[in-house]
Amino acid sequence: MSHADPSWASVRRSERLAGTPVVRRGADWWLVAPSGTLLASDPAFVGELDRFATDLAGAEQAVTALRAQRKQARKARL
């Protein structure tokens, strides 16, 4: 399935990779700026974006788990 090219106006801040001007649409990474968009096609760069996104997702899951543990510990003390 083809995804539409993103535009600066259509990209929400929450869609960006860690606040950068990089977004993923389908299997493609795009660099998005007010002046236009550019499809990231360099395999090494795209690979780094994939690894960074995976690592970031893992970190977010770990933080969520820690917060849940802390909340559960607080409830147990009450």
PDB file of N, CA, C and O in Angstrom:
ATOM      1  N   MET A   1       0.839  -1.172   0.000  1.00  0.00           N
ATOM      2  CA  MET A   1       0.000   0.000   0.000  1.00  0.00           C
ATOM      3  C   MET A   1       0.886   1.237   0.000  1.00  0.00           C
ATOM      4  O   MET A   1       1.799   1.378   0.790  1.00  0.00           O
ATOM      5  N   SER A   2       0.631   2.134  -0.888  1.00  0.00           N
ATOM      6  CA  SER A   2       1.412   3.360  -0.983  1.00  0.00           C
ATOM      7  C   SER A   2       0.856   4.408  -0.025  1.00  0.00           C
ATOM      8  O   SER A   2      -0.351   4.558   0.118  1.00  0.00           O
ATOM      9  N   HIS A   3       1.748   5.102   0.627  1.00  0.00           N
ATOM     10  CA  HIS A   3       1.341   6.166   1.532  1.00  0.00           C
ATOM     11  C   HIS A   3       1.658   7.506   0.903  1.00  0.00           C
ATOM     12  O   HIS A   3       2.658   7.659   0.202  1.00  0.00           O
ATOM     13  N   ALA A   4       0.826   8.485   1.162  1.00  0.00           N
ATOM     14  CA  ALA A   4       1.019   9.814   0.598  1.00  0.00           C
ATOM     15  C   ALA A   4       2.307  10.445   1.130  1.00  0.00           C
ATOM     16  O   ALA A   4       2.701  10.208   2.267  1.00  0.00           O
ATOM     17  N   ASP A   5       2.938  11.230   0.281  1.00  0.00           N
ATOM     18  CA  ASP A   5       4.108  11.978   0.727  1.00  0.00           C
ATOM     19  C   ASP A   5       3.665  12.918   1.838  1.00  0.00           C
ATOM     20  O   ASP A   5       2.658  13.607   1.706  1.00  0.00           O
ATOM     21  N   PRO A   6       4.397  12.963   2.950  1.00  0.00           N
ATOM     22  CA  PRO A   6       4.022  13.876   4.016  1.00  0.00           C
ATOM     23  C   PRO A   6       4.359  15.311   3.638  1.00  0.00           C
ATOM     24  O   PRO A   6       5.226  15.561   2.820  1.00  0.00           O
ATOM     25  N   SER A   7       3.643  16.226   4.198  1.00  0.00           N
ATOM     26  CA  SER A   7       3.980  17.638   4.042  1.00  0.00           C
ATOM     27  C   SER A   7       4.183  18.216   5.437  1.00  0.00           C
ATOM     28  O   SER A   7       3.716  17.658   6.429  1.00  0.00           O
ATOM     29  N   TRP A   8       4.882  19.316   5.510  1.00  0.00           N
ATOM     30  CA  TRP A   8       5.163  19.941   6.802  1.00  0.00           C
ATOM     31  C   TRP A   8       3.870  20.167   7.582  1.00  0.00           C
ATOM     32  O   TRP A   8       3.796  19.881   8.768  1.00  0.00           O
ATOM     33  N   ALA A   9       2.834  20.626   6.902  1.00  0.00           N
ATOM     34  CA  ALA A   9       1.564  20.934   7.563  1.00  0.00           C
ATOM     35  C   ALA A   9       0.831  19.673   8.007  1.00  0.00           C
ATOM     36  O   ALA A   9       0.054  19.719   8.951  1.00  0.00           O
ATOM     37  N   SER A  10       1.075  18.543   7.339  1.00  0.00           N
ATOM     38  CA  SER A  10       0.322  17.326   7.659  1.00  0.00           C
ATOM     39  C   SER A  10       0.984  16.477   8.743  1.00  0.00           C
ATOM     40  O   SER A  10       0.382  15.527   9.218  1.00  0.00           O
ATOM     41  N   VAL A  11       2.209  16.810   9.118  1.00  0.00           N
ATOM     42  CA  VAL A  11       2.938  15.986  10.081  1.00  0.00           C
ATOM     43  C   VAL A  11       2.779  16.555  11.484  1.00  0.00           C
ATOM     44  O   VAL A  11       3.185  17.676  11.762  1.00  0.00           O
ATOM     45  N   ARG A  12       2.142  15.762  12.340  1.00  0.00           N
ATOM     46  CA  ARG A  12       1.996  16.174  13.744  1.00  0.00           C
ATOM     47  C   ARG A  12       3.315  15.958  14.463  1.00  0.00           C
ATOM     48  O   ARG A  12       4.090  15.069  14.118  1.00  0.00           O
ATOM     49  N   ARG A  13       3.576  16.742  15.468  1.00  0.00           N
ATOM     50  CA  ARG A  13       4.814  16.613  16.239  1.00  0.00           C
ATOM     51  C   ARG A  13       4.954  15.199  16.808  1.00  0.00           C
ATOM     52  O   ARG A  13       6.045  14.648  16.855  1.00  0.00           O
ATOM     53  N   SER A  14       3.846  14.598  17.200  1.00  0.00           N
ATOM     54  CA  SER A  14       3.893  13.250  17.772  1.00  0.00           C
ATOM     55  C   SER A  14       4.292  12.190  16.747  1.00  0.00           C
ATOM     56  O   SER A  14       4.689  11.091  17.122  1.00  0.00           O
ATOM     57  N   GLU A  15       4.174  12.489  15.471  1.00  0.00           N
ATOM     58  CA  GLU A  15       4.569  11.538  14.428  1.00  0.00           C
ATOM     59  C   GLU A  15       6.071  11.541  14.188  1.00  0.00           C
ATOM     60  O   GLU A  15       6.613  10.595  13.637  1.00  0.00           O
ATOM     61  N   ARG A  16       6.727  12.608  14.581  1.00  0.00           N
ATOM     62  CA  ARG A  16       8.156  12.738  14.303  1.00  0.00           C
ATOM     63  C   ARG A  16       8.962  11.810  15.192  1.00  0.00           C
ATOM     64  O   ARG A  16       8.592  11.530  16.322  1.00  0.00           O
ATOM     65  N   LEU A  17      10.075  11.371  14.680  1.00  0.00           N
ATOM     66  CA  LEU A  17      10.967  10.496  15.422  1.00  0.00           C
ATOM     67  C   LEU A  17      11.735  11.340  16.436  1.00  0.00           C
ATOM     68  O   LEU A  17      12.616  12.118  16.058  1.00  0.00           O
ATOM     69  N   ALA A  18      11.361  11.213  17.696  1.00  0.00           N
ATOM     70  CA  ALA A  18      12.036  11.903  18.803  1.00  0.00           C
ATOM     71  C   ALA A  18      12.164  13.403  18.568  1.00  0.00           C
ATOM     72  O   ALA A  18      13.197  13.997  18.845  1.00  0.00           O
ATOM     73  N   GLY A  19      11.130  14.019  18.022  1.00  0.00           N
ATOM     74  CA  GLY A  19      11.131  15.457  17.815  1.00  0.00           C
ATOM     75  C   GLY A  19      11.941  15.936  16.623  1.00  0.00           C
ATOM     76  O   GLY A  19      12.085  17.128  16.407  1.00  0.00           O
ATOM     77  N   THR A  20      12.477  15.012  15.841  1.00  0.00           N
ATOM     78  CA  THR A  20      13.255  15.381  14.657  1.00  0.00           C
ATOM     79  C   THR A  20      12.319  15.608  13.472  1.00  0.00           C
ATOM     80  O   THR A  20      11.145  15.242  13.530  1.00  0.00           O
ATOM     81  N   PRO A  21      12.814  16.164  12.398  1.00  0.00           N
ATOM     82  CA  PRO A  21      11.975  16.333  11.202  1.00  0.00           C
ATOM     83  C   PRO A  21      11.940  15.072  10.339  1.00  0.00           C
ATOM     84  O   PRO A  21      11.942  15.129   9.118  1.00  0.00           O
ATOM     85  N   VAL A  22      11.942  13.915  10.988  1.00  0.00           N
ATOM     86  CA  VAL A  22      11.913  12.634  10.285  1.00  0.00           C
ATOM     87  C   VAL A  22      10.626  11.908  10.664  1.00  0.00           C
ATOM     88  O   VAL A  22      10.284  11.815  11.840  1.00  0.00           O
ATOM     89  N   VAL A  23       9.900  11.418   9.663  1.00  0.00           N
ATOM     90  CA  VAL A  23       8.677  10.654   9.912  1.00  0.00           C
ATOM     91  C   VAL A  23       8.705   9.382   9.079  1.00  0.00           C
ATOM     92  O   VAL A  23       9.354   9.308   8.041  1.00  0.00           O
ATOM     93  N   ARG A  24       7.967   8.407   9.570  1.00  0.00           N
ATOM     94  CA  ARG A  24       7.832   7.156   8.826  1.00  0.00           C
ATOM     95  C   ARG A  24       6.413   7.079   8.286  1.00  0.00           C
ATOM     96  O   ARG A  24       5.445   7.252   9.015  1.00  0.00           O
ATOM     97  N   ARG A  25       6.312   6.826   7.017  1.00  0.00           N
ATOM     98  CA  ARG A  25       5.023   6.594   6.366  1.00  0.00           C
ATOM     99  C   ARG A  25       5.122   5.241   5.683  1.00  0.00           C
ATOM    100  O   ARG A  25       5.892   5.076   4.744  1.00  0.00           O
ATOM    101  N   GLY A  26       4.397   4.273   6.216  1.00  0.00           N
ATOM    102  CA  GLY A  26       4.510   2.913   5.689  1.00  0.00           C
ATOM    103  C   GLY A  26       5.901   2.393   5.967  1.00  0.00           C
ATOM    104  O   GLY A  26       6.386   2.438   7.084  1.00  0.00           O
ATOM    105  N   ALA A  27       6.580   1.935   4.950  1.00  0.00           N
ATOM    106  CA  ALA A  27       7.939   1.413   5.102  1.00  0.00           C
ATOM    107  C   ALA A  27       8.993   2.465   4.792  1.00  0.00           C
ATOM    108  O   ALA A  27      10.179   2.185   4.838  1.00  0.00           O
ATOM    109  N   ASP A  28       8.567   3.685   4.482  1.00  0.00           N
ATOM    110  CA  ASP A  28       9.498   4.733   4.057  1.00  0.00           C
ATOM    111  C   ASP A  28       9.745   5.766   5.146  1.00  0.00           C
ATOM    112  O   ASP A  28       8.835   6.142   5.895  1.00  0.00           O
ATOM    113  N   TRP A  29      10.985   6.238   5.211  1.00  0.00           N
ATOM    114  CA  TRP A  29      11.356   7.349   6.080  1.00  0.00           C
ATOM    115  C   TRP A  29      11.422   8.608   5.224  1.00  0.00           C
ATOM    116  O   TRP A  29      11.936   8.583   4.109  1.00  0.00           O
ATOM    117  N   TRP A  30      10.880   9.693   5.753  1.00  0.00           N
ATOM    118  CA  TRP A  30      10.871  10.979   5.059  1.00  0.00           C
ATOM    119  C   TRP A  30      11.507  12.046   5.933  1.00  0.00           C
ATOM    120  O   TRP A  30      11.280  12.085   7.135  1.00  0.00           O
ATOM    121  N   LEU A  31      12.282  12.917   5.306  1.00  0.00           N
ATOM    122  CA  LEU A  31      12.777  14.116   5.956  1.00  0.00           C
ATOM    123  C   LEU A  31      11.797  15.211   5.571  1.00  0.00           C
ATOM    124  O   LEU A  31      11.522  15.427   4.386  1.00  0.00           O
ATOM    125  N   VAL A  32      11.245  15.883   6.565  1.00  0.00           N
ATOM    126  CA  VAL A  32      10.168  16.843   6.316  1.00  0.00           C
ATOM    127  C   VAL A  32      10.574  18.215   6.828  1.00  0.00           C
ATOM    128  O   VAL A  32      10.999  18.363   7.969  1.00  0.00           O
ATOM    129  N   ALA A  33      10.451  19.216   5.969  1.00  0.00           N
ATOM    130  CA  ALA A  33      10.779  20.591   6.328  1.00  0.00           C
ATOM    131  C   ALA A  33       9.751  21.516   5.682  1.00  0.00           C
ATOM    132  O   ALA A  33       9.033  21.110   4.770  1.00  0.00           O
ATOM    133  N   PRO A  34       9.659  22.749   6.164  1.00  0.00           N
ATOM    134  CA  PRO A  34       8.702  23.678   5.553  1.00  0.00           C
ATOM    135  C   PRO A  34       8.931  23.861   4.049  1.00  0.00           C
ATOM    136  O   PRO A  34       7.999  24.117   3.301  1.00  0.00           O
ATOM    137  N   SER A  35      10.156  23.682   3.599  1.00  0.00           N
ATOM    138  CA  SER A  35      10.451  23.871   2.176  1.00  0.00           C
ATOM    139  C   SER A  35      10.129  22.649   1.320  1.00  0.00           C
ATOM    140  O   SER A  35      10.186  22.722   0.101  1.00  0.00           O
ATOM    141  N   GLY A  36       9.807  21.515   1.954  1.00  0.00           N
ATOM    142  CA  GLY A  36       9.451  20.327   1.184  1.00  0.00           C
ATOM    143  C   GLY A  36       9.838  19.048   1.901  1.00  0.00           C
ATOM    144  O   GLY A  36      10.273  19.062   3.042  1.00  0.00           O
ATOM    145  N   THR A  37       9.669  17.931   1.205  1.00  0.00           N
ATOM    146  CA  THR A  37       9.982  16.624   1.779  1.00  0.00           C
ATOM    147  C   THR A  37      11.006  15.916   0.906  1.00  0.00           C
ATOM    148  O   THR A  37      11.122  16.183  -0.293  1.00  0.00           O
ATOM    149  N   LEU A  38      11.716  14.993   1.537  1.00  0.00           N
ATOM    150  CA  LEU A  38      12.715  14.216   0.830  1.00  0.00           C
ATOM    151  C   LEU A  38      12.635  12.785   1.329  1.00  0.00           C
ATOM    152  O   LEU A  38      12.700  12.538   2.539  1.00  0.00           O
ATOM    153  N   LEU A  39      12.473  11.868   0.415  1.00  0.00           N
ATOM    154  CA  LEU A  39      12.441  10.448   0.755  1.00  0.00           C
ATOM    155  C   LEU A  39      13.852  10.009   1.119  1.00  0.00           C
ATOM    156  O   LEU A  39      14.798  10.221   0.356  1.00  0.00           O
ATOM    157  N   ALA A  40      14.012   9.430   2.293  1.00  0.00           N
ATOM    158  CA  ALA A  40      15.315   8.900   2.704  1.00  0.00           C
ATOM    159  C   ALA A  40      15.515   7.570   1.990  1.00  0.00           C
ATOM    160  O   ALA A  40      14.745   6.640   2.196  1.00  0.00           O
ATOM    161  N   SER A  41      16.545   7.489   1.156  1.00  0.00           N
ATOM    162  CA  SER A  41      16.735   6.276   0.368  1.00  0.00           C
ATOM    163  C   SER A  41      18.097   5.633   0.583  1.00  0.00           C
ATOM    164  O   SER A  41      18.321   4.518   0.116  1.00  0.00           O
ATOM    165  N   ASP A  42      19.008   6.294   1.274  1.00  0.00           N
ATOM    166  CA  ASP A  42      20.326   5.719   1.533  1.00  0.00           C
ATOM    167  C   ASP A  42      20.169   4.551   2.499  1.00  0.00           C
ATOM    168  O   ASP A  42      19.696   4.734   3.623  1.00  0.00           O
ATOM    169  N   PRO A  43      20.548   3.340   2.107  1.00  0.00           N
ATOM    170  CA  PRO A  43      20.334   2.165   2.960  1.00  0.00           C
ATOM    171  C   PRO A  43      20.997   2.278   4.337  1.00  0.00           C
ATOM    172  O   PRO A  43      20.420   1.839   5.333  1.00  0.00           O
ATOM    173  N   ALA A  44      22.182   2.856   4.402  1.00  0.00           N
ATOM    174  CA  ALA A  44      22.860   2.994   5.698  1.00  0.00           C
ATOM    175  C   ALA A  44      22.090   3.954   6.606  1.00  0.00           C
ATOM    176  O   ALA A  44      21.896   3.683   7.801  1.00  0.00           O
ATOM    177  N   PHE A  45      21.638   5.067   6.055  1.00  0.00           N
ATOM    178  CA  PHE A  45      20.891   6.054   6.837  1.00  0.00           C
ATOM    179  C   PHE A  45      19.552   5.486   7.288  1.00  0.00           C
ATOM    180  O   PHE A  45      19.163   5.601   8.448  1.00  0.00           O
ATOM    181  N   VAL A  46      18.857   4.833   6.379  1.00  0.00           N
ATOM    182  CA  VAL A  46      17.562   4.235   6.705  1.00  0.00           C
ATOM    183  C   VAL A  46      17.734   3.149   7.769  1.00  0.00           C
ATOM    184  O   VAL A  46      16.928   3.029   8.693  1.00  0.00           O
ATOM    185  N   GLY A  47      18.806   2.381   7.661  1.00  0.00           N
ATOM    186  CA  GLY A  47      19.085   1.358   8.664  1.00  0.00           C
ATOM    187  C   GLY A  47      19.303   1.971  10.045  1.00  0.00           C
ATOM    188  O   GLY A  47      18.821   1.439  11.054  1.00  0.00           O
ATOM    189  N   GLU A  48      20.026   3.080  10.091  1.00  0.00           N
ATOM    190  CA  GLU A  48      20.236   3.770  11.367  1.00  0.00           C
ATOM    191  C   GLU A  48      18.925   4.315  11.922  1.00  0.00           C
ATOM    192  O   GLU A  48      18.677   4.249  13.129  1.00  0.00           O
ATOM    193  N   LEU A  49      18.081   4.851  11.059  1.00  0.00           N
ATOM    194  CA  LEU A  49      16.769   5.335  11.512  1.00  0.00           C
ATOM    195  C   LEU A  49      15.947   4.179  12.080  1.00  0.00           C
ATOM    196  O   LEU A  49      15.303   4.320  13.124  1.00  0.00           O
ATOM    197  N   ASP A  50      15.974   3.032  11.404  1.00  0.00           N
ATOM    198  CA  ASP A  50      15.246   1.855  11.890  1.00  0.00           C
ATOM    199  C   ASP A  50      15.763   1.421  13.263  1.00  0.00           C
ATOM    200  O   ASP A  50      14.981   1.154  14.179  1.00  0.00           O
ATOM    201  N   ARG A  51      17.089   1.368  13.405  1.00  0.00           N
ATOM    202  CA  ARG A  51      17.673   0.960  14.695  1.00  0.00           C
ATOM    203  C   ARG A  51      17.347   1.967  15.794  1.00  0.00           C
ATOM    204  O   ARG A  51      17.008   1.582  16.915  1.00  0.00           O
ATOM    205  N   PHE A  52      17.436   3.245  15.472  1.00  0.00           N
ATOM    206  CA  PHE A  52      17.126   4.269  16.460  1.00  0.00           C
ATOM    207  C   PHE A  52      15.661   4.180  16.894  1.00  0.00           C
ATOM    208  O   PHE A  52      15.342   4.256  18.080  1.00  0.00           O
ATOM    209  N   ALA A  53      14.756   4.007  15.934  1.00  0.00           N
ATOM    210  CA  ALA A  53      13.328   3.902  16.251  1.00  0.00           C
ATOM    211  C   ALA A  53      13.060   2.670  17.120  1.00  0.00           C
ATOM    212  O   ALA A  53      12.272   2.735  18.075  1.00  0.00           O
ATOM    213  N   THR A  54      13.726   1.557  16.818  1.00  0.00           N
ATOM    214  CA  THR A  54      13.566   0.341  17.618  1.00  0.00           C
ATOM    215  C   THR A  54      14.077   0.556  19.038  1.00  0.00           C
ATOM    216  O   THR A  54      13.415   0.174  20.014  1.00  0.00           O
ATOM    217  N   ASP A  55      15.257   1.153  19.157  1.00  0.00           N
ATOM    218  CA  ASP A  55      15.821   1.426  20.482  1.00  0.00           C
ATOM    219  C   ASP A  55      14.947   2.387  21.275  1.00  0.00           C
ATOM    220  O   ASP A  55      14.735   2.204  22.478  1.00  0.00           O
ATOM    221  N   LEU A  56      14.434   3.403  20.621  1.00  0.00           N
ATOM    222  CA  LEU A  56      13.563   4.367  21.285  1.00  0.00           C
ATOM    223  C   LEU A  56      12.284   3.699  21.775  1.00  0.00           C
ATOM    224  O   LEU A  56      11.842   3.938  22.907  1.00  0.00           O
ATOM    225  N   ALA A  57      11.707   2.837  20.959  1.00  0.00           N
ATOM    226  CA  ALA A  57      10.493   2.121  21.369  1.00  0.00           C
ATOM    227  C   ALA A  57      10.777   1.231  22.576  1.00  0.00           C
ATOM    228  O   ALA A  57       9.970   1.157  23.512  1.00  0.00           O
ATOM    229  N   GLY A  58      11.929   0.573  22.571  1.00  0.00           N
ATOM    230  CA  GLY A  58      12.306  -0.266  23.713  1.00  0.00           C
ATOM    231  C   GLY A  58      12.473   0.553  24.984  1.00  0.00           C
ATOM    232  O   GLY A  58      12.050   0.147  26.068  1.00  0.00           O
ATOM    233  N   ALA A  59      13.092   1.717  24.857  1.00  0.00           N
ATOM    234  CA  ALA A  59      13.271   2.595  26.017  1.00  0.00           C
ATOM    235  C   ALA A  59      11.924   3.081  26.546  1.00  0.00           C
ATOM    236  O   ALA A  59      11.703   3.122  27.761  1.00  0.00           O
ATOM    237  N   GLU A  60      11.018   3.434  25.642  1.00  0.00           N
ATOM    238  CA  GLU A  60       9.690   3.881  26.068  1.00  0.00           C
ATOM    239  C   GLU A  60       8.939   2.767  26.787  1.00  0.00           C
ATOM    240  O   GLU A  60       8.252   3.011  27.782  1.00  0.00           O
ATOM    241  N   GLN A  61       9.077   1.525  26.319  1.00  0.00           N
ATOM    242  CA  GLN A  61       8.433   0.396  26.987  1.00  0.00           C
ATOM    243  C   GLN A  61       9.028   0.173  28.372  1.00  0.00           C
ATOM    244  O   GLN A  61       8.311  -0.125  29.326  1.00  0.00           O
ATOM    245  N   ALA A  62      10.341   0.318  28.488  1.00  0.00           N
ATOM    246  CA  ALA A  62      10.997   0.141  29.787  1.00  0.00           C
ATOM    247  C   ALA A  62      10.537   1.208  30.776  1.00  0.00           C
ATOM    248  O   ALA A  62      10.266   0.900  31.945  1.00  0.00           O
ATOM    249  N   VAL A  63      10.425   2.441  30.337  1.00  0.00           N
ATOM    250  CA  VAL A  63       9.960   3.522  31.210  1.00  0.00           C
ATOM    251  C   VAL A  63       8.519   3.269  31.634  1.00  0.00           C
ATOM    252  O   VAL A  63       8.163   3.448  32.804  1.00  0.00           O
ATOM    253  N   THR A  64       7.691   2.829  30.709  1.00  0.00           N
ATOM    254  CA  THR A  64       6.297   2.524  31.034  1.00  0.00           C
ATOM    255  C   THR A  64       6.222   1.408  32.080  1.00  0.00           C
ATOM    256  O   THR A  64       5.439   1.489  33.034  1.00  0.00           O
ATOM    257  N   ALA A  65       7.045   0.388  31.928  1.00  0.00           N
ATOM    258  CA  ALA A  65       7.059  -0.719  32.895  1.00  0.00           C
ATOM    259  C   ALA A  65       7.524  -0.233  34.269  1.00  0.00           C
ATOM    260  O   ALA A  65       6.949  -0.623  35.299  1.00  0.00           O
ATOM    261  N   LEU A  66       8.545   0.605  34.303  1.00  0.00           N
ATOM    262  CA  LEU A  66       9.027   1.141  35.580  1.00  0.00           C
ATOM    263  C   LEU A  66       7.956   1.986  36.270  1.00  0.00           C
ATOM    264  O   LEU A  66       7.767   1.898  37.487  1.00  0.00           O
ATOM    265  N   ARG A  67       7.266   2.792  35.497  1.00  0.00           N
ATOM    266  CA  ARG A  67       6.195   3.615  36.083  1.00  0.00           C
ATOM    267  C   ARG A  67       5.083   2.741  36.651  1.00  0.00           C
ATOM    268  O   ARG A  67       4.538   3.027  37.710  1.00  0.00           O
ATOM    269  N   ALA A  68       4.753   1.679  35.943  1.00  0.00           N
ATOM    270  CA  ALA A  68       3.715   0.769  36.424  1.00  0.00           C
ATOM    271  C   ALA A  68       4.158   0.086  37.716  1.00  0.00           C
ATOM    272  O   ALA A  68       3.359  -0.075  38.657  1.00  0.00           O
ATOM    273  N   GLN A  69       5.418  -0.301  37.799  1.00  0.00           N
ATOM    274  CA  GLN A  69       5.943  -0.926  39.014  1.00  0.00           C
ATOM    275  C   GLN A  69       5.901   0.046  40.189  1.00  0.00           C
ATOM    276  O   GLN A  69       5.523  -0.331  41.299  1.00  0.00           O
ATOM    277  N   ARG A  70       6.283   1.279  39.943  1.00  0.00           N
ATOM    278  CA  ARG A  70       6.264   2.284  41.011  1.00  0.00           C
ATOM    279  C   ARG A  70       4.843   2.536  41.500  1.00  0.00           C
ATOM    280  O   ARG A  70       4.588   2.652  42.694  1.00  0.00           O
ATOM    281  N   LYS A  71       3.911   2.609  40.551  1.00  0.00           N
ATOM    282  CA  LYS A  71       2.514   2.832  40.911  1.00  0.00           C
ATOM    283  C   LYS A  71       1.989   1.663  41.742  1.00  0.00           C
ATOM    284  O   LYS A  71       1.314   1.847  42.753  1.00  0.00           O
ATOM    285  N   GLN A  72       2.328   0.458  41.330  1.00  0.00           N
ATOM    286  CA  GLN A  72       1.895  -0.735  42.051  1.00  0.00           C
ATOM    287  C   GLN A  72       2.506  -0.767  43.458  1.00  0.00           C
ATOM    288  O   GLN A  72       1.831  -1.126  44.435  1.00  0.00           O
ATOM    289  N   ALA A  73       3.764  -0.381  43.580  1.00  0.00           N
ATOM    290  CA  ALA A  73       4.434  -0.352  44.883  1.00  0.00           C
ATOM    291  C   ALA A  73       3.779   0.676  45.807  1.00  0.00           C
ATOM    292  O   ALA A  73       3.606   0.437  47.000  1.00  0.00           O
ATOM    293  N   ARG A  74       3.408   1.832  45.262  1.00  0.00           N
ATOM    294  CA  ARG A  74       2.727   2.853  46.073  1.00  0.00           C
ATOM    295  C   ARG A  74       1.373   2.364  46.562  1.00  0.00           C
ATOM    296  O   ARG A  74       0.998   2.588  47.691  1.00  0.00           O
ATOM    297  N   LYS A  75       0.644   1.669  45.682  1.00  0.00           N
ATOM    298  CA  LYS A  75      -0.656   1.137  46.076  1.00  0.00           C
ATOM    299  C   LYS A  75      -0.511   0.095  47.167  1.00  0.00           C
ATOM    300  O   LYS A  75      -1.344   0.002  48.074  1.00  0.00           O
ATOM    301  N   ALA A  76       0.530  -0.708  47.088  1.00  0.00           N
ATOM    302  CA  ALA A  76       0.752  -1.768  48.079  1.00  0.00           C
ATOM    303  C   ALA A  76       1.055  -1.178  49.466  1.00  0.00           C
ATOM    304  O   ALA A  76       0.734  -1.790  50.472  1.00  0.00           O
ATOM    305  N   ARG A  77       1.672  -0.015  49.487  1.00  0.00           N
ATOM    306  CA  ARG A  77       2.011   0.619  50.771  1.00  0.00           C
ATOM    307  C   ARG A  77       0.799   1.243  51.442  1.00  0.00           C
ATOM    308  O   ARG A  77       0.801   1.481  52.628  1.00  0.00           O
ATOM    309  N   LEU A  78      -0.210   1.559  50.679  1.00  0.00           N
ATOM    310  CA  LEU A  78      -1.389   2.231  51.247  1.00  0.00           C
ATOM    311  C   LEU A  78      -2.322   1.312  51.914  1.00  0.00           C
ATOM    312  O   LEU A  78      -2.553   0.333  52.124  1.00  0.00           O
TER     313      LEU A  78
END
